[in-house]
Tab-separated table of C-alpha atoms in Angstrom:
chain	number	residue	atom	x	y	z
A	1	UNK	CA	127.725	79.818	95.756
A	2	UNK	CA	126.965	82.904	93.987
A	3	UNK	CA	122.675	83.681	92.933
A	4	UNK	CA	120.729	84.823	90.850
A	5	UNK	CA	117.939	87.652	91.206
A	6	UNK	CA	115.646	88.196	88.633
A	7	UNK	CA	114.300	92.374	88.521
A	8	UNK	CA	111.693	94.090	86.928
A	9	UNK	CA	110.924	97.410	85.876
A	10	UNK	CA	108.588	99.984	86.773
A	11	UNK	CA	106.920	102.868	85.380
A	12	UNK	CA	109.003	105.619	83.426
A	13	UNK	CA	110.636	102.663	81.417
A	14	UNK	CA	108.356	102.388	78.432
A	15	UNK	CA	109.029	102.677	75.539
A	16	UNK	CA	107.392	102.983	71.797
A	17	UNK	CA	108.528	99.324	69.784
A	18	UNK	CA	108.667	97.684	73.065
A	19	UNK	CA	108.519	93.709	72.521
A	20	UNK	CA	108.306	94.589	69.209
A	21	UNK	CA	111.428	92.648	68.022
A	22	UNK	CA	110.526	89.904	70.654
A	23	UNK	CA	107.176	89.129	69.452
A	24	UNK	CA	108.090	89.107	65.536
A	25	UNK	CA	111.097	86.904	66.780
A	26	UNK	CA	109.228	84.121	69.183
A	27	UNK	CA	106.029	82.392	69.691
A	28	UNK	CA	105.995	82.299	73.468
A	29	UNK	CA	106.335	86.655	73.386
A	30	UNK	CA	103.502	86.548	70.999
A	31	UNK	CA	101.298	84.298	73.059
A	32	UNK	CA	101.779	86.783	75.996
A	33	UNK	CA	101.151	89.892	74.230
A	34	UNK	CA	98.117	88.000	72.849
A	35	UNK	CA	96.528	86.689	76.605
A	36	UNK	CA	97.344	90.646	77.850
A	37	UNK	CA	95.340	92.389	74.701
A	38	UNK	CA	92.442	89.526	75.329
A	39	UNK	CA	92.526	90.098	79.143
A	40	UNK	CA	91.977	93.713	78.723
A	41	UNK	CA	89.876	93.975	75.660
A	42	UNK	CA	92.211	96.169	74.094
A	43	UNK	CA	95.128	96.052	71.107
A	44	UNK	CA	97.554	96.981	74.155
A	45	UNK	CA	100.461	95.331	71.896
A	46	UNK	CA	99.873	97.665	68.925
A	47	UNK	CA	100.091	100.441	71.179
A	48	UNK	CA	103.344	99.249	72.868
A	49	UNK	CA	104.773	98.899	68.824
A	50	UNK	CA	103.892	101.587	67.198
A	51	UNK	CA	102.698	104.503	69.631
A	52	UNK	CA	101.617	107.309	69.565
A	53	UNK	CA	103.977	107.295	72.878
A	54	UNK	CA	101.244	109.948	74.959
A	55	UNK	CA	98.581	106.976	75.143
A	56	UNK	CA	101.435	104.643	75.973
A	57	UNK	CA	102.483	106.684	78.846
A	58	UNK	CA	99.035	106.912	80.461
A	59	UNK	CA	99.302	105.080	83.661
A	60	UNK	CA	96.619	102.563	82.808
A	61	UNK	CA	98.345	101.290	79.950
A	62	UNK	CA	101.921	101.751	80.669
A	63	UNK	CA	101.614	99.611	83.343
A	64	UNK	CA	100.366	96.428	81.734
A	65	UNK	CA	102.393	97.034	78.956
A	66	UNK	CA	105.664	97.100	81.144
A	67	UNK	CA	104.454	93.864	82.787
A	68	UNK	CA	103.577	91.997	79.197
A	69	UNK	CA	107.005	92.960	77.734
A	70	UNK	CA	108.373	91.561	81.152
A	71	UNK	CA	106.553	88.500	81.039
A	72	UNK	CA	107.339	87.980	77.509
A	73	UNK	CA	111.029	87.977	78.414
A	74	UNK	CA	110.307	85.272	80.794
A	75	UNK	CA	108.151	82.693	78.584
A	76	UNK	CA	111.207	83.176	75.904
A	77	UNK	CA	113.716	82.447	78.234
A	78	UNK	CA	111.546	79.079	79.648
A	79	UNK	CA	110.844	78.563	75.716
A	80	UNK	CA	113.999	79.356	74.001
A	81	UNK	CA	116.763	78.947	76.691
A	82	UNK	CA	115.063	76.188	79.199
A	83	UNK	CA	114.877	78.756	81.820
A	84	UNK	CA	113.470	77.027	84.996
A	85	UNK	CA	112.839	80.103	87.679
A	86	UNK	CA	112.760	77.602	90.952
A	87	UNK	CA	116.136	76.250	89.836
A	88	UNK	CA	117.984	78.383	88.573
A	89	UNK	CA	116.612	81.931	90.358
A	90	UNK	CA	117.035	82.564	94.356
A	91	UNK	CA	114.573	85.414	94.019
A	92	UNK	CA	112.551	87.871	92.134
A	93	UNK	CA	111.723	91.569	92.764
A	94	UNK	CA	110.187	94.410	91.005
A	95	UNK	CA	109.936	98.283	91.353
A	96	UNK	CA	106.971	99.613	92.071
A	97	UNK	CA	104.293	98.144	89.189
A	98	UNK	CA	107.485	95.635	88.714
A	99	UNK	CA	106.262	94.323	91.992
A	100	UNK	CA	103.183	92.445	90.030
A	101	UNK	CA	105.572	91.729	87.180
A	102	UNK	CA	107.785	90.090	89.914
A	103	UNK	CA	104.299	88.016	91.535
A	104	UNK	CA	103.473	86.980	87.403
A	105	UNK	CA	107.001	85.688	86.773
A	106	UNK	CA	107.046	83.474	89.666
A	107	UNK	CA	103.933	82.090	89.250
A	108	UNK	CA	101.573	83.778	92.209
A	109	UNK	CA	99.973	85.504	89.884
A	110	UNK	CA	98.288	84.494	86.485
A	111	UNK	CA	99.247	86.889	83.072
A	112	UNK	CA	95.843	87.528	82.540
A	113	UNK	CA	95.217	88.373	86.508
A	114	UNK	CA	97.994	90.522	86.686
A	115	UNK	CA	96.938	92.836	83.225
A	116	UNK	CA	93.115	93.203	85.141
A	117	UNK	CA	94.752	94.142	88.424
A	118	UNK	CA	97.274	96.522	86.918
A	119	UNK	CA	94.692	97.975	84.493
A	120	UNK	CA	92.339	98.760	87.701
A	121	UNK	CA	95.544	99.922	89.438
A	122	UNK	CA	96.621	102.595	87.025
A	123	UNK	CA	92.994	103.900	86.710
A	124	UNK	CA	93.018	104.134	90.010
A	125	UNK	CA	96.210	105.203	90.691
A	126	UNK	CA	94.804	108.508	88.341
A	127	UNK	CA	91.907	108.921	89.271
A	128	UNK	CA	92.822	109.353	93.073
A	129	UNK	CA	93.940	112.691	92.952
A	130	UNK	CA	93.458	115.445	90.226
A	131	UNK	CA	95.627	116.051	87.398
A	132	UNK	CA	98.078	119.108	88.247
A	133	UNK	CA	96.972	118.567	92.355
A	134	UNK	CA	100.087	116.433	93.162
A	135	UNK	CA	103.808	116.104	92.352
A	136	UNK	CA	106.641	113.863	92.380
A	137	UNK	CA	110.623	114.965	92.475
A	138	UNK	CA	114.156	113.022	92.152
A	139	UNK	CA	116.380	114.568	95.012
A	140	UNK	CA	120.053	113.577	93.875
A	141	UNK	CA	122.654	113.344	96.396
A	142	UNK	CA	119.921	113.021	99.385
A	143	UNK	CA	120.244	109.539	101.093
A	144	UNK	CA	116.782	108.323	102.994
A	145	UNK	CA	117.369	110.072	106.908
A	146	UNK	CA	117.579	113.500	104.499
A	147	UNK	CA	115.249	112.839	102.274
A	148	UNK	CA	112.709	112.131	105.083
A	149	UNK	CA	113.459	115.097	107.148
A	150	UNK	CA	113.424	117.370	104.136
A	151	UNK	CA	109.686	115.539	103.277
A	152	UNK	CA	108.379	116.558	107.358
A	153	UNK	CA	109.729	120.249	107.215
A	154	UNK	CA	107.945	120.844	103.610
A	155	UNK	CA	104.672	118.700	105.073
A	156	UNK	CA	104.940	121.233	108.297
A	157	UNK	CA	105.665	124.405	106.369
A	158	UNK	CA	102.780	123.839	103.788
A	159	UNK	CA	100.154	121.957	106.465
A	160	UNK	CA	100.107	119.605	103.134
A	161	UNK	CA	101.345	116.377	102.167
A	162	UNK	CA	104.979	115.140	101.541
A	163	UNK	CA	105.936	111.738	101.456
A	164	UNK	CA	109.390	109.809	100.839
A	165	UNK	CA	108.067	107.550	97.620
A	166	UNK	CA	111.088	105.942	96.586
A	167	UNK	CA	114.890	105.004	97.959
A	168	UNK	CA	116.429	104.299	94.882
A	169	UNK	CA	119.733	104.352	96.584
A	170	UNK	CA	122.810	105.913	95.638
A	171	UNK	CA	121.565	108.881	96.449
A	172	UNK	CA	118.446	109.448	94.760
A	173	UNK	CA	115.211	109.866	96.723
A	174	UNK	CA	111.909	110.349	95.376
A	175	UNK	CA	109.374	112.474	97.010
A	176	UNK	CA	105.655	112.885	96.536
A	177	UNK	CA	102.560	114.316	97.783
A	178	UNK	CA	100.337	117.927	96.920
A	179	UNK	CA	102.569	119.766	94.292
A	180	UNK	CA	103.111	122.879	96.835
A	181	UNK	CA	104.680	120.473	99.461
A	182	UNK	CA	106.453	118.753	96.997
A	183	UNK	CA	107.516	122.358	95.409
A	184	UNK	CA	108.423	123.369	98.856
A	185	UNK	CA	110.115	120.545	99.680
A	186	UNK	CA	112.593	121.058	96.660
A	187	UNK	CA	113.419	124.354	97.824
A	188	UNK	CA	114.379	122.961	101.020
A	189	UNK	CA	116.436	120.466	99.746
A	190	UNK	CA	118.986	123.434	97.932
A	191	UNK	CA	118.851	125.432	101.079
A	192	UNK	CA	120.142	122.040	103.039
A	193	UNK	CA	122.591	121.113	100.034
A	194	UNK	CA	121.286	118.450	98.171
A	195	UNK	CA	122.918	118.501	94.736
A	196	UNK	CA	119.735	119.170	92.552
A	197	UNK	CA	116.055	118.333	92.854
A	198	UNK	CA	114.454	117.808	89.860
A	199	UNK	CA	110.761	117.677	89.680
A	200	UNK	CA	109.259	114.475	87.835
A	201	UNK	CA	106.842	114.535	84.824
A	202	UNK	CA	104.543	112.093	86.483
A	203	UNK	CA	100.554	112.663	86.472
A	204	UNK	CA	99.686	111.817	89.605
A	205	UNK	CA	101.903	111.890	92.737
A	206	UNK	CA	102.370	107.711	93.684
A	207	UNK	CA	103.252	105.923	96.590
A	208	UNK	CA	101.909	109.147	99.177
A	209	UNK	CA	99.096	108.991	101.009
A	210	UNK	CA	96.904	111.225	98.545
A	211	UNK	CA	96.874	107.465	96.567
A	212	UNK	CA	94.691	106.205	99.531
A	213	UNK	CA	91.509	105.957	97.087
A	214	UNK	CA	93.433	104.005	95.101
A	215	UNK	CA	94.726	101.522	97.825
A	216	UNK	CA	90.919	100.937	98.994
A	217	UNK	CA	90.121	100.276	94.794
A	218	UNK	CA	93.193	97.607	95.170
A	219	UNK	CA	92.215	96.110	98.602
A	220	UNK	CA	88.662	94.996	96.538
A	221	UNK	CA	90.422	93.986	93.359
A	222	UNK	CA	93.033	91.805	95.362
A	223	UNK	CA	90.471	90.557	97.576
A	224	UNK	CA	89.142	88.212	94.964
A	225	UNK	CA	92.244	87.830	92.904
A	226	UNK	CA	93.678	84.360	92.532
A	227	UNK	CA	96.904	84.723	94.335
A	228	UNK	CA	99.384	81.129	95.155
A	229	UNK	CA	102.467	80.841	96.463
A	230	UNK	CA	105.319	81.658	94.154
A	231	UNK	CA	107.924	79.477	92.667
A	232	UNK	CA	110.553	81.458	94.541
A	233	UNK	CA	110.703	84.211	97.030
A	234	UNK	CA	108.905	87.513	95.807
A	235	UNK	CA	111.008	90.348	97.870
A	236	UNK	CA	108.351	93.053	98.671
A	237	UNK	CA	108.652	97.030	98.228
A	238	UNK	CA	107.019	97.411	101.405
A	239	UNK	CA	109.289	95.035	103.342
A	240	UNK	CA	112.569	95.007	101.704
A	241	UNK	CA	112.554	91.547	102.764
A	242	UNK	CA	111.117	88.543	101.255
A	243	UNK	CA	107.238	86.838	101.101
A	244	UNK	CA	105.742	83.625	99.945
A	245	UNK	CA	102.486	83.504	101.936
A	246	UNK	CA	99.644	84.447	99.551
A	247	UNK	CA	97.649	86.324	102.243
A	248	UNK	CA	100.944	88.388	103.210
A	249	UNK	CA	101.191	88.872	99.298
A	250	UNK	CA	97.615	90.162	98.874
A	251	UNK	CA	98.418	92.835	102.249
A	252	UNK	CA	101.925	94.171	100.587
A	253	UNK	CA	99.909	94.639	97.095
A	254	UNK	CA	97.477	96.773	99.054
A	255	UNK	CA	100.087	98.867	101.237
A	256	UNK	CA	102.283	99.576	98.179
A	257	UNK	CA	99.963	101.640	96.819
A	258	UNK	CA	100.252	104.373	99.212
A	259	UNK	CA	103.681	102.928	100.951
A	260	UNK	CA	107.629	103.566	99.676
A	261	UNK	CA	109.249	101.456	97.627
A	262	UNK	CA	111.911	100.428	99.683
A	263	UNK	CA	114.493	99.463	96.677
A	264	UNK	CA	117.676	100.248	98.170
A	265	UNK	CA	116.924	98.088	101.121
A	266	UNK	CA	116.262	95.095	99.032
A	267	UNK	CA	118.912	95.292	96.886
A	268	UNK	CA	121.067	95.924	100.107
A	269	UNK	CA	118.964	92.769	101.413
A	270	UNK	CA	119.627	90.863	98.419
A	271	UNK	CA	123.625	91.257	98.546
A	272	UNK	CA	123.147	90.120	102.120
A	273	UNK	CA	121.642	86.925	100.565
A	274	UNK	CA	124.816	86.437	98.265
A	275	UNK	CA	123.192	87.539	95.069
A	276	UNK	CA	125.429	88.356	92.756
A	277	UNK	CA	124.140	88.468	89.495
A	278	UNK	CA	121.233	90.934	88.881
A	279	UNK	CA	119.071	89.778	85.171
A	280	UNK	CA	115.992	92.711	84.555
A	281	UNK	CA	113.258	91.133	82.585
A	282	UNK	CA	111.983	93.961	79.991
A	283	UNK	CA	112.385	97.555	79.146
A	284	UNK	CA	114.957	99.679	80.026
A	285	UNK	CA	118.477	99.400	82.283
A	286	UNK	CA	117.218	101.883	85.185
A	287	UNK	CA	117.323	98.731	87.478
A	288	UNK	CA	120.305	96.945	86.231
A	289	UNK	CA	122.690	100.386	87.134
A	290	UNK	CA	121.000	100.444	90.156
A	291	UNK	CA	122.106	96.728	91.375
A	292	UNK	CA	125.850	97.389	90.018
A	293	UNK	CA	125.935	100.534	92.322
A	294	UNK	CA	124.091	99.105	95.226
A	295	UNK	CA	125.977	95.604	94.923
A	296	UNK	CA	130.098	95.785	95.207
A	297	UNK	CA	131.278	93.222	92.613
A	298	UNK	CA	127.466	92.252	91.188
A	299	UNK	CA	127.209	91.684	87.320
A	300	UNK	CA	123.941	93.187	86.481
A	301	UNK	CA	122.113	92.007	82.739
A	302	UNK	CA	118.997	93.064	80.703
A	303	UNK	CA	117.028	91.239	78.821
A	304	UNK	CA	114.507	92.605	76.158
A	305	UNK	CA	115.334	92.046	72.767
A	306	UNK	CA	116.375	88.611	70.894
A	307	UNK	CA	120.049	89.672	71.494
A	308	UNK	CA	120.164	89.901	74.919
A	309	UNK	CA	118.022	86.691	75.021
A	310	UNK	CA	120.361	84.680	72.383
A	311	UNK	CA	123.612	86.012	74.409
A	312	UNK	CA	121.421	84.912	78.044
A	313	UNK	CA	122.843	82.108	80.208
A	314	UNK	CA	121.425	80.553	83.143
C-alpha cells in the first residue's frame, strides 16, 4: 500500500505575500498567523505579506515565518479538507528549520512553542559567528564521499573550519564553515571536477561547528520546552531515520544545530518505507523536486495557496 510523507521547507524559501492568499481565504490560516504574531510580540504576518523582503530574510524572522505559513497549510487542510495526520500520513520531515515545522505539524510541539524556539534559534543561529566570518556554498555534481573529502583537504589547507552542511542529493552538497575554508574548499572542488560551486548568500555559515554557541542557546531553550510524542513518526536531519521519544526529540533539536542535514538519506529512507507520495506544507517547491529525483516513480505535491489546497486529496 502506497504512503504518504508530509515535508517541510527550510530557510531560502521565503517569500514576500507568503500566506497571504491563505489567510484572506480561511479562518484556520488566520488563527495561526494570529497565535505566531502573539507568541512573538511582533506583526510577523504583515511582514511575511507585504515585505520589505531584507527584514523577511533575517534569520530570526524567516524562520518563524516559514514555519507559520507551514502550519497554516496544515490547520486548512484539518479545517477545510478533514485532514487527519495519524491516518492518513506515515510520516513527517522537514529541512533544516522544517525540522520544527515537521515536530509542530505532528503535534510534539505547540505553534506558539515552536515560533519562541525558532525565534531564539535564528538569533542565535546569527549571533554565533560574525557577519562576513563564515560561508556557505552549493557544490553541484559532488555526491556526499566528495563533498566530504573536498570539506577535510580545505579544513587542512586553511587550519580552519569546513563542514559538509547539507546532502541534498542528486548531487548537490552544501558546505560551510570560516569563509576562507569554505572559499578554499570551492577551489578545490574545480580542480577535482565538480561541475560548479557556487557560493550561498547566507549570513551566517549553519549546520558547522562555528554554530556551537548557538547549539548551547538551544540545549537551554529545549530544555524547558514542552515537547510530546508526535502523532506520527518525525524523521530527524540528524538521523535520517525516524523518532517519537520526546527526550530523543529534544537531543536531535540540539545536535542539528551544528550537525548535517542528512536529507538525501531520509528521503532514500523514506522510499525504503514505501512512500510514494511526497505533499510539502508551505513555501516554495525546493523539496517537492527533490523527492521526485530522490524517489523513482514518487508523485511529489505543494501546498500553499487555496489552489493547491482546493485541488488537495488525502
Amino acid at each position: 500500500m502506497s504512503k504518504t510523507a508530509f515535508l517541510f521547507p527550510g530557510q531560502g524559501s521565503q517569500a514576500v505575500g507568503m500566506g497571504k492568499a491563505l489567510a484572506e481565504a480561511f479562518p484556520a490560516a488566520r488563527a495561526v498567523f494570529a497565535e505566531v504574531d502573539d507568541a512573538l510580540g511582533q506583526k510577523l504576518s504583515t511582514l511575511m505579506f507585504e515585505g520589505p523582503e531584507d527584514q523577511l530574510t533575517l534569520t530570526a524572522n524567516a524562520q518563524p515565518a516559514l514555519m507559520a505559513h507551514s502550519l497554516a497549510v496544515i490547520r486548512v487542510l484539518e479545517a477545510e479538507k478533514g485532514l487527519d495526520l495519524s491516518a492518513s500520513v506515515a510520516f513527517v520531515a522537514g529541512h533544516s528549520l522544517g525540522e520544527y515545522s515537521a515536530l509542530a505539524a505532528a503535534g510534539a510541539l505547540s505553534i506558539s512553542d515552536t515560533a519562541k524556539l525558532l525565534r531564539i534559534r535564528g538569533d542565535a543561529m546569527q549571533a554565533a559567528v560574525p557577519v562576513g566570518k563564515g560561508a556557505m556554498a552549493a557544490l553541484l555534481g559532488a555526491e556526499w564521499d566528495l563533498a566530504t573529502e573536498i570539506a577535510e583537504i580545505a579544513a587542512t589547507d586553511t587550519g580552519l573550519i569546513c563542514d559538509v552542511a547539507n546532502d541534498n542529493g542528486g548531487g548537490q552538497v552544501v558546505l560551510s564553515g570560516d569563509k576562507a575554508a569554505v572559499d578554499r574548499a570551492c577551489e578545490i572542488a574545480k580542480e577535482k571536477g565538480v561541475k560548479r560551486a557556487i557560493p550561498l548568500p547566507v549570513s551566517a555559515p549553519f549546520h558547522s561547528t562555528l554554530m556551537a554557541p548557538a547549539a548551547s542557546a538551544m540545549e537551554a531553550a529545549l530544555a524547558t520546552a514542552t515537547i510530546r510524542a508526535p502523532k506520527v513518526p518525525v524523521v530527524a536531519n540528524v538521523t535520517a531515520g525516524p523518532v517519537s521519544d520526546p527526550e530523543a526529540i529534544r537531543r536531535n533539536l540540539v545536535l542539528q544545530v551544528c550537525g548535517s542535514v542528512r536529507w538525501r538519506e531520509s528521503m532514500v529512507w523514506l522510499g525504503g518505507q514505501g512512500v510514494t507520495r511526497f505533499v510539502e506544507c508551505g513555501s516554495g517547491k525546493v523539496l517537492t523536486g527533490i523527492a521526485k529525483r530522490l524517489v523513482a516513480g514518487s508523485e511529489a505535491i505543494n501546498i500553499g495557496t487555496p489552489e493547491d489546497v482546493a485541488e488537495y486529496t488525502a
